[in-house]
Amino acid sequence: MWLTNSSIGRKLVMSITGACLVLFVTFHVLMNAVAIFWPAAYDLICAFLGANWYALIASMGLGLLVVIHICYAVWLTLQNRKARGNDRYAVTSKPKQVEWSSQNMLVLGLVVVAFLVVHLIQFWAKMQLAEIIHCDAVHNGVEVPPAAGTLFLHIAFSQIWTPIVYIIGFVALWFHMNHGFWSMFQSCGWDNDVWMRRLKCIGCWWTTIVVGLFIAQAIVFTVRANSTDFNTAYDNYLQQTEYAAQVAPQLGQNDCTVAPCTDPQCETAVIINEND
């Protein structure tokens, strides 16, 4: 198949999967902004993006994109090293036009993957995965529901090593995305001097804004987490969910994630009625 047998085809797959991941990272940083300015809404978003069928499909699709991107990156790197053979050891100087990130994309990618694993352990495993296996996380003897995104932010960033690991990951992400942004257009054939300069400028601005927001958010989350204790954060979460439970019926909705459902057409209500 052309996408696997051809070097250009493999680069095209890398470009498409990379573009999808760039869009997801952009969405993620916007979602994090909600946690700063409207924590209650952030918890509602976490409840919406729980173990629902559409959220699970999106998660599996995103995971598949990451796996494909990593596999093809390793494949292309090994292919390039094999093509150069022993000549790559004879290079004593690096051309000025070749970026440092271009020569270290695999290493940068591995750093980003390591950071991603930490992020998944701290959040996805305790939220969506916990909802799937019906097992709430426990912190300081208190059960934390999977939809409590603000509480998991507090738990993660109250640890001193979390912002350090995240900032290192974000710096690696900046280099990786900055080079990958314009190189994916180059792989698709959009390779001329005029547009390449423009794409490099756009990619640099895009990446800098996204990663800069990530770092700023990590700092804000760290300051907030260390300015209050967990019990206070838990009480704030309970107040938010109680308020949401009061507002939802007024909006003509009944949110089963924050309060027992009373809608006779809801499965939860049927179970509750049967237990009564």
XYZ file of N, CA and C in Angstrom:
828
model
N 0.844 -1.197 0.000
C 0.000 0.000 0.000
C 0.877 1.244 0.000
N 0.460 2.279 -0.750
C 1.284 3.467 -0.925
C 1.567 4.180 0.394
N 0.598 4.203 1.315
C 0.774 4.919 2.578
C 1.782 4.243 3.502
N 2.085 2.982 3.254
C 3.040 2.258 4.099
C 4.335 1.917 3.363
N 4.245 1.676 2.039
C 5.426 1.273 1.286
C 6.260 2.456 0.816
N 5.640 3.631 0.724
C 6.331 4.800 0.217
C 6.748 5.713 1.363
N 7.939 6.296 1.245
C 8.398 7.254 2.255
C 7.499 8.487 2.276
N 7.065 8.927 1.101
C 6.164 10.079 1.026
C 4.822 9.739 1.652
N 4.346 8.528 1.432
C 3.073 8.103 2.017
C 3.144 8.071 3.534
N 4.259 7.583 4.067
C 4.412 7.540 5.526
C 4.478 8.953 6.110
N 5.152 9.857 5.391
C 5.212 11.253 5.850
C 3.829 11.899 5.803
N 3.023 11.508 4.803
C 1.666 12.050 4.708
C 0.828 11.596 5.900
N 0.962 10.325 6.284
C 0.242 9.825 7.462
C 0.694 10.576 8.715
N 1.992 10.798 8.826
C 2.516 11.569 9.956
C 1.913 12.967 9.983
N 1.777 13.582 8.803
C 1.249 14.941 8.720
C -0.214 14.998 9.123
N -1.009 14.060 8.635
C -2.448 14.059 8.935
C -2.693 13.809 10.415
N -2.028 12.795 10.962
C -2.201 12.515 12.392
C -1.664 13.664 13.240
N -0.565 14.270 12.813
C -0.012 15.407 13.547
C -0.955 16.593 13.545
N -1.606 16.857 12.406
C -2.555 17.965 12.327
C -3.730 17.747 13.276
N -4.217 16.508 13.337
C -5.329 16.189 14.249
C -4.908 16.399 15.701
N -3.687 16.014 16.032
C -3.206 16.169 17.404
C -2.995 17.641 17.757
N -2.566 18.449 16.786
C -2.418 19.886 17.025
C -3.773 20.503 17.344
N -4.804 20.112 16.597
C -6.152 20.625 16.856
C -6.644 20.190 18.234
N -6.349 18.944 18.622
C -6.783 18.480 19.946
C -6.072 19.250 21.053
N -4.769 19.473 20.894
C -4.018 20.219 21.905
C -4.590 21.630 22.048
N -4.978 22.238 20.917
C -5.583 23.570 20.957
C -6.911 23.540 21.704
N -7.725 22.514 21.438
C -8.987 22.358 22.161
C -8.743 22.159 23.651
N -7.728 21.394 23.980
C -7.432 21.071 25.379
C -7.070 22.330 26.167
N -6.263 23.201 25.564
C -5.852 24.406 26.286
C -7.044 25.343 26.482
N -7.982 25.349 25.547
C -9.193 26.166 25.705
C -10.086 25.590 26.807
N -10.157 24.267 26.875
C -10.945 23.631 27.927
C -10.343 23.907 29.299
N -9.018 23.912 29.388
C -8.363 24.222 30.658
C -8.669 25.644 31.115
N -8.847 26.543 30.150
C -9.156 27.931 30.497
C -10.496 28.020 31.220
N -11.420 27.137 30.880
C -12.721 27.109 31.557
C -12.530 26.800 33.039
N -11.586 25.910 33.349
C -11.327 25.540 34.752
C -10.842 26.725 35.560
N -10.206 27.688 34.912
C -9.696 28.862 35.615
C -10.803 29.884 35.854
N -11.592 30.155 34.821
C -12.572 31.236 34.905
C -13.951 30.763 35.364
N -14.253 29.455 35.201
C -15.585 28.954 35.576
C -15.456 27.496 36.008
N -14.971 27.242 37.215
C -14.725 25.866 37.671
C -15.965 24.973 37.606
N -17.130 25.506 37.946
C -18.350 24.692 37.922
C -18.645 24.201 36.509
N -18.445 25.070 35.521
C -18.669 24.671 34.130
C -17.660 23.615 33.699
N -16.437 23.727 34.225
C -15.409 22.731 33.897
C -15.824 21.348 34.407
N -16.388 21.289 35.613
C -16.855 20.003 36.145
C -18.006 19.447 35.309
N -18.869 20.324 34.807
C -19.967 19.872 33.947
C -19.427 19.318 32.628
N -18.379 19.964 32.099
C -17.760 19.462 30.873
C -17.145 18.087 31.124
N -16.486 17.933 32.284
C -15.894 16.632 32.634
C -16.974 15.557 32.751
N -18.143 15.936 33.301
C -19.245 14.984 33.401
C -19.764 14.617 32.020
N -19.838 15.612 31.137
C -20.298 15.375 29.765
C -19.326 14.483 29.003
N -18.032 14.692 29.240
C -17.000 13.906 28.563
C -16.584 12.705 29.402
N -17.539 12.074 30.031
C -17.255 10.911 30.861
C -17.224 9.635 30.051
N -17.887 8.606 30.555
C -17.873 7.300 29.900
C -19.069 7.144 28.968
N -19.482 8.227 28.305
C -20.535 8.146 27.310
C -19.983 7.537 26.024
N -20.867 7.007 25.201
C -20.401 6.303 23.998
C -19.639 7.236 23.063
N -20.096 8.498 22.934
C -19.415 9.414 22.023
C -18.050 9.817 22.569
N -17.964 9.970 23.912
C -16.686 10.320 24.514
C -15.702 9.157 24.413
N -16.207 7.933 24.580
C -15.336 6.761 24.473
C -14.811 6.592 23.049
N -15.692 6.822 22.059
C -15.262 6.735 20.664
C -14.195 7.791 20.370
N -14.423 9.006 20.875
C -13.445 10.075 20.668
C -12.114 9.739 21.340
N -12.165 9.165 22.544
C -10.945 8.798 23.259
C -10.177 7.707 22.523
N -10.920 6.700 22.030
C -10.266 5.630 21.275
C -9.671 6.157 19.975
N -10.386 7.065 19.314
C -9.869 7.654 18.086
C -8.619 8.465 18.337
N -8.624 9.224 19.427
C -7.452 10.025 19.777
C -6.267 9.128 20.127
N -6.532 8.073 20.889
C -5.471 7.129 21.234
C -4.884 6.469 20.006
N -5.756 6.141 19.033
C -5.286 5.529 17.785
C -4.402 6.494 17.009
N -4.784 7.763 16.977
C -3.963 8.770 16.293
C -2.573 8.866 16.923
N -2.529 8.854 18.254
C -1.243 8.940 18.953
C -0.373 7.728 18.631
N -0.977 6.538 18.672
C -0.214 5.310 18.397
C 0.320 5.318 16.965
N -0.529 5.693 16.006
C -0.104 5.729 14.604
C 1.017 6.749 14.413
N 0.855 7.907 15.028
C 1.866 8.967 14.898
C 3.208 8.502 15.462
N 3.196 7.840 16.612
C 4.435 7.361 17.221
C 5.075 6.264 16.375
N 4.259 5.310 15.945
C 4.784 4.193 15.147
C 5.418 4.676 13.851
N 4.742 5.586 13.170
C 5.287 6.093 11.915
C 6.518 6.957 12.152
N 6.569 7.659 13.275
C 7.746 8.468 13.593
C 8.971 7.572 13.787
N 8.798 6.494 14.544
C 9.903 5.551 14.754
C 10.288 4.891 13.439
N 9.284 4.526 12.648
C 9.515 3.875 11.356
C 10.348 4.767 10.433
N 9.950 6.040 10.310
C 10.675 6.965 9.442
C 12.090 7.235 9.946
N 12.246 7.320 11.270
C 13.572 7.561 11.836
C 14.517 6.402 11.537
N 14.040 5.191 11.746
C 14.856 4.010 11.457
C 15.163 3.911 9.960
N 14.183 4.274 9.136
C 14.385 4.243 7.689
C 15.460 5.251 7.270
N 15.416 6.448 7.837
C 16.397 7.473 7.492
C 17.804 7.075 7.954
N 17.900 6.485 9.149
C 19.207 6.064 9.646
C 19.779 4.929 8.804
N 18.897 4.034 8.369
C 19.354 2.925 7.525
C 19.830 3.436 6.182
N 19.124 4.461 5.654
C 19.501 5.012 4.350
C 20.855 5.719 4.422
N 21.134 6.397 5.539
C 22.413 7.093 5.679
C 23.559 6.140 6.007
N 23.237 5.041 6.701
C 24.270 4.074 7.035
C 25.329 4.652 7.948
N 26.589 4.302 7.675
C 27.692 4.778 8.510
C 28.048 6.241 8.254
N 27.487 6.803 7.185
C 27.820 8.186 6.851
C 27.343 9.160 7.918
N 26.306 8.786 8.647
C 25.767 9.719 9.637
C 26.752 9.923 10.794
N 27.676 8.984 10.995
C 28.675 9.137 12.051
C 29.838 10.022 11.607
N 29.946 10.240 10.290
C 31.068 11.025 9.753
C 30.788 12.516 9.749
N 29.595 12.905 10.079
C 29.227 14.323 10.071
C 29.840 15.009 11.281
N 30.620 16.032 11.031
C 31.275 16.745 12.123
C 30.646 18.100 12.385
N 29.910 18.642 11.432
C 29.235 19.928 11.606
C 27.818 19.837 11.074
N 26.950 20.643 11.638
C 25.546 20.636 11.251
C 25.238 21.864 10.420
N 24.543 21.703 9.293
C 24.185 22.857 8.469
C 23.350 23.845 9.270
N 23.596 25.151 9.029
C 22.873 26.170 9.768
C 21.391 26.158 9.441
N 21.030 25.757 8.201
C 19.637 25.792 7.803
C 18.826 24.647 8.408
N 19.477 23.675 9.015
C 18.784 22.547 9.638
C 18.523 22.876 11.113
N 17.267 22.895 11.496
C 16.904 23.258 12.860
C 17.302 22.151 13.836
N 17.582 22.574 15.078
C 17.904 21.598 16.124
C 16.727 20.675 16.374
N 15.505 21.231 16.397
C 14.317 20.410 16.634
C 14.106 19.407 15.519
N 14.506 19.769 14.277
C 14.358 18.850 13.157
C 15.213 17.609 13.344
N 16.392 17.771 13.938
C 17.310 16.654 14.141
C 17.003 15.865 15.411
N 16.102 16.384 16.227
C 15.806 15.716 17.501
C 14.304 15.498 17.702
N 13.570 15.364 16.605
C 12.119 15.207 16.696
C 11.730 13.936 17.447
N 12.482 12.858 17.241
C 12.149 11.603 17.925
C 12.364 11.733 19.427
N 13.481 12.337 19.823
C 13.758 12.519 21.252
C 12.707 13.421 21.879
N 12.371 14.523 21.198
C 11.337 15.433 21.701
C 10.000 14.721 21.810
N 9.711 13.885 20.807
C 8.467 13.131 20.836
C 8.410 12.162 22.003
N 9.521 11.523 22.322
C 9.564 10.590 23.453
C 9.359 11.323 24.778
N 9.922 12.532 24.887
C 9.709 13.334 26.100
C 8.230 13.690 26.228
N 7.601 14.069 25.112
C 6.172 14.400 25.119
C 5.343 13.176 25.495
N 5.723 12.005 24.987
C 4.987 10.769 25.308
C 5.112 10.453 26.799
N 6.323 10.621 27.360
C 6.507 10.379 28.796
C 5.635 11.324 29.617
N 5.580 12.588 29.195
C 4.717 13.559 29.858
C 3.248 13.163 29.717
N 2.875 12.656 28.543
C 1.497 12.236 28.303
C 1.103 11.088 29.220
N 2.027 10.161 29.454
C 1.749 9.035 30.351
C 1.452 9.548 31.763
N 2.261 10.497 32.234
C 2.023 11.083 33.565
C 0.654 11.752 33.603
N 0.331 12.489 32.549
C -0.950 13.200 32.479
C -2.128 12.218 32.500
N -2.006 11.120 31.778
C -3.071 10.113 31.746
C -3.259 9.464 33.115
N -2.164 9.200 33.803
C -2.246 8.589 35.134
C -2.932 9.534 36.115
N -2.618 10.816 36.029
C -3.159 11.783 36.970
C -4.624 12.128 36.700
N -5.053 12.038 35.445
C -6.397 12.498 35.130
C -7.257 11.425 34.459
N -6.880 10.963 33.279
C -7.745 10.028 32.555
C -8.006 8.757 33.360
N -6.972 8.197 33.990
C -7.145 6.959 34.745
C -8.081 7.142 35.937
N -8.120 8.355 36.491
C -8.965 8.613 37.657
C -10.337 9.164 37.290
N -10.521 9.472 36.010
C -11.788 10.069 35.594
C -12.543 9.127 34.652
N -12.215 9.143 33.381
C -12.970 8.316 32.440
C -12.789 6.827 32.716
N -11.551 6.399 32.944
C -11.311 4.978 33.234
C -12.008 4.560 34.524
N -11.938 5.416 35.552
C -12.593 5.103 36.821
C -14.093 4.985 36.649
N -14.664 5.807 35.762
C -16.106 5.725 35.507
C -16.457 4.449 34.762
N -15.575 4.013 33.890
C -15.822 2.783 33.129
C -15.833 1.565 34.049
N -14.874 1.512 34.971
C -14.762 0.349 35.861
C -15.530 0.550 37.168
N -16.244 1.695 37.267
C -17.080 1.988 38.444
C -16.257 1.955 39.744
N -15.197 2.726 39.740
C -14.326 2.770 40.920
C -13.837 4.197 41.121
N -14.358 4.859 42.147
C -13.950 6.231 42.415
C -12.544 6.275 43.000
N -11.838 7.355 42.689
C -10.522 7.565 43.282
C -10.687 7.979 44.743
N -9.702 7.656 45.568
C -9.739 7.987 46.994
C -8.530 8.852 47.315
N -8.796 10.006 47.949
C -7.716 10.909 48.345
C -7.981 11.381 49.771
N -7.025 11.172 50.639
C -7.158 11.524 52.060
C -8.406 10.889 52.685
N -8.691 9.666 52.269
C -9.840 8.949 52.811
C -11.176 9.398 52.260
N -11.170 10.276 51.260
C -12.410 10.793 50.665
C -12.535 10.279 49.235
N -13.706 9.751 48.893
C -13.950 9.293 47.531
C -14.186 10.493 46.618
N -13.425 10.548 45.537
C -13.532 11.649 44.583
C -14.231 11.130 43.329
N -15.421 11.640 43.007
C -16.154 11.154 41.834
C -15.405 11.462 40.544
N -15.584 10.653 39.500
C -14.841 10.839 38.244
C -15.072 12.187 37.579
N -16.236 12.798 37.798
C -16.547 14.072 37.134
C -15.967 15.275 37.862
N -15.294 15.059 38.981
C -14.763 16.171 39.782
C -13.427 16.643 39.219
N -13.471 17.257 38.052
C -12.247 17.691 37.402
C -11.455 18.694 38.209
N -12.144 19.629 38.867
C -11.447 20.638 39.667
C -10.708 20.015 40.844
N -11.265 18.946 41.407
C -10.592 18.280 42.523
C -9.331 17.557 42.055
N -9.400 16.939 40.890
C -8.220 16.245 40.371
C -7.120 17.247 39.995
N -7.517 18.443 39.542
C -6.531 19.493 39.306
C -5.857 19.883 40.618
N -6.658 19.990 41.680
C -6.111 20.347 42.994
C -5.159 19.264 43.496
N -5.564 18.003 43.358
C -4.732 16.899 43.833
C -3.407 16.845 43.078
N -3.481 16.987 41.744
C -2.270 16.869 40.922
C -1.301 18.015 41.179
N -1.804 19.246 41.174
C -0.911 20.404 41.248
C -0.570 20.817 42.669
N -1.100 20.110 43.656
C -0.648 20.336 45.025
C 0.679 19.635 45.284
N 1.108 18.770 44.358
C 2.395 18.087 44.447
C 3.452 18.922 43.727
N 4.553 19.169 44.361
C 5.548 20.100 43.850
C 6.152 19.647 42.532
N 6.229 18.330 42.304
C 6.879 17.840 41.096
C 5.995 17.966 39.860
N 4.689 18.109 40.040
C 3.772 18.154 38.894
C 4.049 19.326 37.967
N 4.100 20.589 38.457
C 4.378 21.688 37.525
C 5.746 21.583 36.867
N 6.728 20.997 37.574
C 8.060 20.837 36.983
C 8.009 19.893 35.790
N 7.359 18.737 35.985
C 7.233 17.759 34.904
C 6.420 18.340 33.745
N 5.356 19.060 34.077
C 4.496 19.613 33.036
C 5.229 20.670 32.211
N 5.985 21.540 32.863
C 6.688 22.594 32.127
C 7.762 21.984 31.214
N 8.453 20.956 31.699
C 9.428 20.256 30.851
C 8.718 19.653 29.637
N 7.569 19.027 29.884
C 6.787 18.454 28.789
C 6.305 19.515 27.819
N 5.895 20.670 28.328
C 5.409 21.744 27.466
C 6.530 22.328 26.607
N 7.724 22.450 27.170
C 8.864 22.952 26.397
C 9.181 21.990 25.248
N 9.193 20.695 25.546
C 9.415 19.694 24.490
C 8.298 19.752 23.462
N 7.061 19.966 23.924
C 5.924 20.076 23.012
C 6.079 21.284 22.103
N 6.607 22.392 22.631
C 6.800 23.591 21.813
C 7.748 23.301 20.650
N 8.896 22.699 20.953
C 9.853 22.384 19.893
C 9.253 21.396 18.891
N 8.554 20.394 19.409
C 8.001 19.347 18.543
C 6.909 19.918 17.638
N 6.000 20.707 18.206
C 4.907 21.278 17.424
C 5.402 22.364 16.480
N 6.356 23.161 16.921
C 6.840 24.267 16.102
C 7.434 23.755 14.792
N 8.214 22.677 14.892
C 8.769 22.089 13.671
C 7.708 21.294 12.911
N 6.909 20.530 13.638
C 5.920 19.679 12.986
C 4.843 20.454 12.257
N 4.521 21.673 12.736
C 3.443 22.462 12.128
C 3.718 22.737 10.654
N 4.913 23.300 10.369
C 5.196 23.637 8.974
C 5.670 22.435 8.165
N 6.310 21.470 8.832
C 6.824 20.311 8.088
C 5.689 19.432 7.574
N 4.513 19.461 8.261
C 3.399 18.649 7.760
C 2.856 19.238 6.463
N 2.922 20.563 6.299
C 2.519 21.170 5.031
C 3.553 20.868 3.954
N 4.812 20.859 4.354
C 5.868 20.538 3.406
C 5.717 19.110 2.893
N 5.352 18.176 3.783
C 5.171 16.781 3.383
C 3.995 16.618 2.422
N 3.012 17.528 2.531
C 1.841 17.462 1.650
C 2.089 18.161 0.326
N 3.307 18.664 0.106
C 3.659 19.272 -1.165
C 3.608 20.787 -1.174
N 3.234 21.390 -0.052
C 3.160 22.851 0.017
C 4.548 23.366 0.378
N 5.437 23.357 -0.598
C 6.855 23.617 -0.314
C 7.406 24.648 -1.295
N 7.191 25.916 -1.008
C 7.824 26.976 -1.781
C 8.343 28.032 -0.808
N 9.283 28.822 -1.252
C 9.979 29.742 -0.358
C 9.034 30.746 0.299
N 8.068 31.275 -0.473
C 7.180 32.296 0.067
C 6.282 31.735 1.148
N 5.567 30.646 0.833
C 4.619 30.093 1.800
C 5.304 29.369 2.950
N 6.483 28.833 2.711
C 7.168 28.144 3.788
C 7.561 29.127 4.891
N 7.993 30.327 4.508
C 8.306 31.339 5.512
C 7.050 31.740 6.287
N 5.935 31.865 5.572
C 4.679 32.229 6.231
C 4.220 31.125 7.187
N 4.304 29.877 6.729
C 3.870 28.753 7.564
C 4.744 28.620 8.806
N 6.041 28.863 8.666
C 6.919 28.814 9.834
C 6.558 29.907 10.833
N 6.190 31.085 10.322
C 5.791 32.183 11.198
C 4.471 31.863 11.898
N 3.491 31.356 11.134
C 2.192 30.986 11.712
C 2.363 29.877 12.748
N 3.166 28.874 12.386
C 3.398 27.761 13.307
C 4.056 28.203 14.592
N 5.007 29.127 14.485
C 5.700 29.622 15.673
C 4.737 30.377 16.584
N 3.903 31.239 15.999
C 2.937 31.983 16.802
C 1.899 31.068 17.431
N 1.359 30.145 16.632
C 0.347 29.217 17.129
C 0.893 28.404 18.300
N 2.066 27.809 18.068
C 2.667 26.961 19.090
C 3.013 27.753 20.346
N 3.537 28.949 20.162
C 3.929 29.770 21.309
C 2.717 30.161 22.139
N 1.620 30.530 21.481
C 0.410 30.918 22.207
C -0.155 29.721 22.972
N -0.274 28.578 22.292
C -0.853 27.382 22.926
C 0.002 26.927 24.106
N 1.297 26.763 23.885
C 2.184 26.285 24.952
C 2.310 27.330 26.056
N 2.337 28.606 25.679
C 2.390 29.662 26.691
C 1.168 29.628 27.598
N -0.001 29.399 27.010
C -1.227 29.284 27.814
C -1.164 28.063 28.722
N -0.643 26.943 28.203
C -0.497 25.743 29.028
C 0.376 26.018 30.254
N 1.515 26.676 30.036
C 2.422 26.957 31.144
C 1.776 27.907 32.144
N 1.091 28.944 31.631
C 0.406 29.884 32.523
C -0.671 29.173 33.334
N -1.406 28.259 32.704
C -2.445 27.509 33.403
C -1.848 26.611 34.473
N -0.717 25.981 34.164
C -0.054 25.125 35.157
C 0.359 25.940 36.374
N 0.832 27.160 36.143
C 1.230 28.025 37.258
C 0.016 28.419 38.090
N -1.078 28.793 37.423
C -2.306 29.174 38.140
C -2.841 28.006 38.951
N -2.889 26.814 38.339
C -3.381 25.629 39.046
C -2.504 25.322 40.262
N -1.189 25.497 40.125
C -0.279 25.222 41.231
C -0.499 26.205 42.379
N -0.639 27.485 42.050
C -0.871 28.503 43.083
C -2.186 28.248 43.797
N -3.233 27.939 43.049
C -4.537 27.664 43.658
C -4.493 26.424 44.542
N -3.845 25.375 44.051
C -3.817 24.118 44.801
C -3.061 24.262 46.113
N -2.046 25.109 46.127
C -1.238 25.275 47.336
C -1.726 26.403 48.232
N -2.759 27.121 47.797
C -3.316 28.189 48.625
C -4.489 27.711 49.476
N -5.051 26.539 49.158
C -6.143 25.957 49.941
C -5.869 24.478 50.161
N -6.438 23.915 51.215
C -6.261 22.489 51.458
C -7.326 21.691 50.702
N -7.168 20.374 50.711
C -8.069 19.521 49.944
C -9.493 19.581 50.481
N -9.654 19.633 51.798
C -11.002 19.666 52.385
C -11.779 20.897 51.927
N -11.094 22.046 51.845
C -11.750 23.262 51.369
C -12.134 23.126 49.904
N -11.234 22.561 49.101
C -11.529 22.351 47.684
C -12.700 21.382 47.507
N -12.759 20.355 48.368
C -13.857 19.390 48.293
C -15.184 20.055 48.674
N -15.174 20.897 49.689
C -16.393 21.617 50.089
C -16.860 22.539 48.965
N -15.925 23.197 48.285
C -16.284 24.063 47.159
C -16.910 23.259 46.030
N -16.371 22.060 45.804
C -16.934 21.205 44.756
C -18.356 20.784 45.104
N -18.595 20.438 46.373
C -19.946 20.049 46.792
C -20.930 21.203 46.623
N -20.493 22.410 46.942
C -21.351 23.571 46.772
C -21.684 23.807 45.298
N -20.687 23.595 44.441
C -20.914 23.769 43.010
C -21.911 22.748 42.478
N -21.774 21.496 42.896
C -22.680 20.458 42.414
C -24.093 20.652 42.952
N -24.201 21.123 44.187
C -25.526 21.407 44.742
C -26.199 22.545 43.986
N -25.413 23.560 43.639
C -25.968 24.679 42.872
C -26.409 24.209 41.484
N -25.581 23.354 40.863
C -25.934 22.833 39.540
C -27.201 21.993 39.605
N -27.364 21.247 40.689
C -28.565 20.421 40.850
C -29.812 21.285 40.998
N -29.661 22.468 41.597
C -30.796 23.375 41.756
C -31.121 24.110 40.460
N -30.087 24.429 39.681
C -30.287 25.189 38.449
C -30.805 24.314 37.324
N -30.354 23.043 37.264
C -30.716 22.167 36.162
C -32.229 22.029 35.966
N -33.045 21.776 37.008
C -34.501 21.683 36.788
C -35.100 22.982 36.272
N -34.534 24.112 36.656
C -35.048 25.394 36.189
C -34.790 25.589 34.705
N -33.761 24.928 34.192
C -33.444 25.019 32.773
C -34.141 23.941 31.962
N -34.994 23.157 32.622
C -35.697 22.090 31.934
C -34.854 20.868 31.728
N -33.790 20.727 32.527
C -32.886 19.591 32.405
C -32.842 18.868 33.729
N -32.382 17.629 33.686
C -32.194 16.864 34.911
C -30.893 16.106 34.788
N -29.880 16.624 35.425
C -28.522 16.087 35.284
C -28.287 14.977 36.295
N -28.198 13.754 35.814
C -28.012 12.607 36.696
C -26.606 12.565 37.291
N -25.698 13.402 36.767
C -24.330 13.348 37.262
C -24.153 14.151 38.533
N -25.090 15.066 38.830
C -24.929 15.893 40.014
C -26.036 15.672 41.033
N -27.131 14.991 40.668
C -28.217 14.772 41.604
C -29.050 13.586 41.134
N -29.757 12.879 42.035
C -30.628 11.782 41.615
C -31.666 12.258 40.610
N -31.821 11.497 39.543
C -32.719 11.889 38.466
C -34.162 11.538 38.820
N -35.066 12.491 38.552
C -36.490 12.268 38.843
C -37.307 12.131 37.569
N -36.649 12.191 36.442
C -37.356 12.052 35.175
C -37.825 10.613 35.016
N -39.150 10.362 34.836
C -39.645 8.982 34.729
C -39.090 8.244 33.519
N -38.578 8.969 32.511
C -38.030 8.315 31.327
C -36.549 7.978 31.490
N -35.974 8.403 32.591
C -34.556 8.162 32.827
C -34.359 6.809 33.509
N -33.350 6.080 33.088
C -33.094 4.753 33.659
C -32.774 4.854 35.142
N -32.055 5.929 35.540
C -31.699 6.100 36.934
C -32.954 6.248 37.789
N -33.938 7.004 37.262
C -35.178 7.220 38.016
C -35.923 5.905 38.198
N -35.917 5.077 37.172
C -36.601 3.783 37.260
C -35.990 2.922 38.364
N -34.649 2.935 38.413
C -33.964 2.141 39.445
C -34.295 2.662 40.825
N -34.282 4.005 40.974
C -34.586 4.609 42.265
C -36.005 4.259 42.701
N -36.965 4.338 41.782
C -38.354 4.033 42.107
C -38.530 2.582 42.515
N -37.806 1.701 41.821
C -37.906 0.278 42.158
C -37.336 0.005 43.532
N -36.248 0.715 43.874
C -35.667 0.515 45.209
C -36.596 1.041 46.298
N -37.370 2.088 46.003
C -38.318 2.619 46.990
C -39.422 1.593 47.235
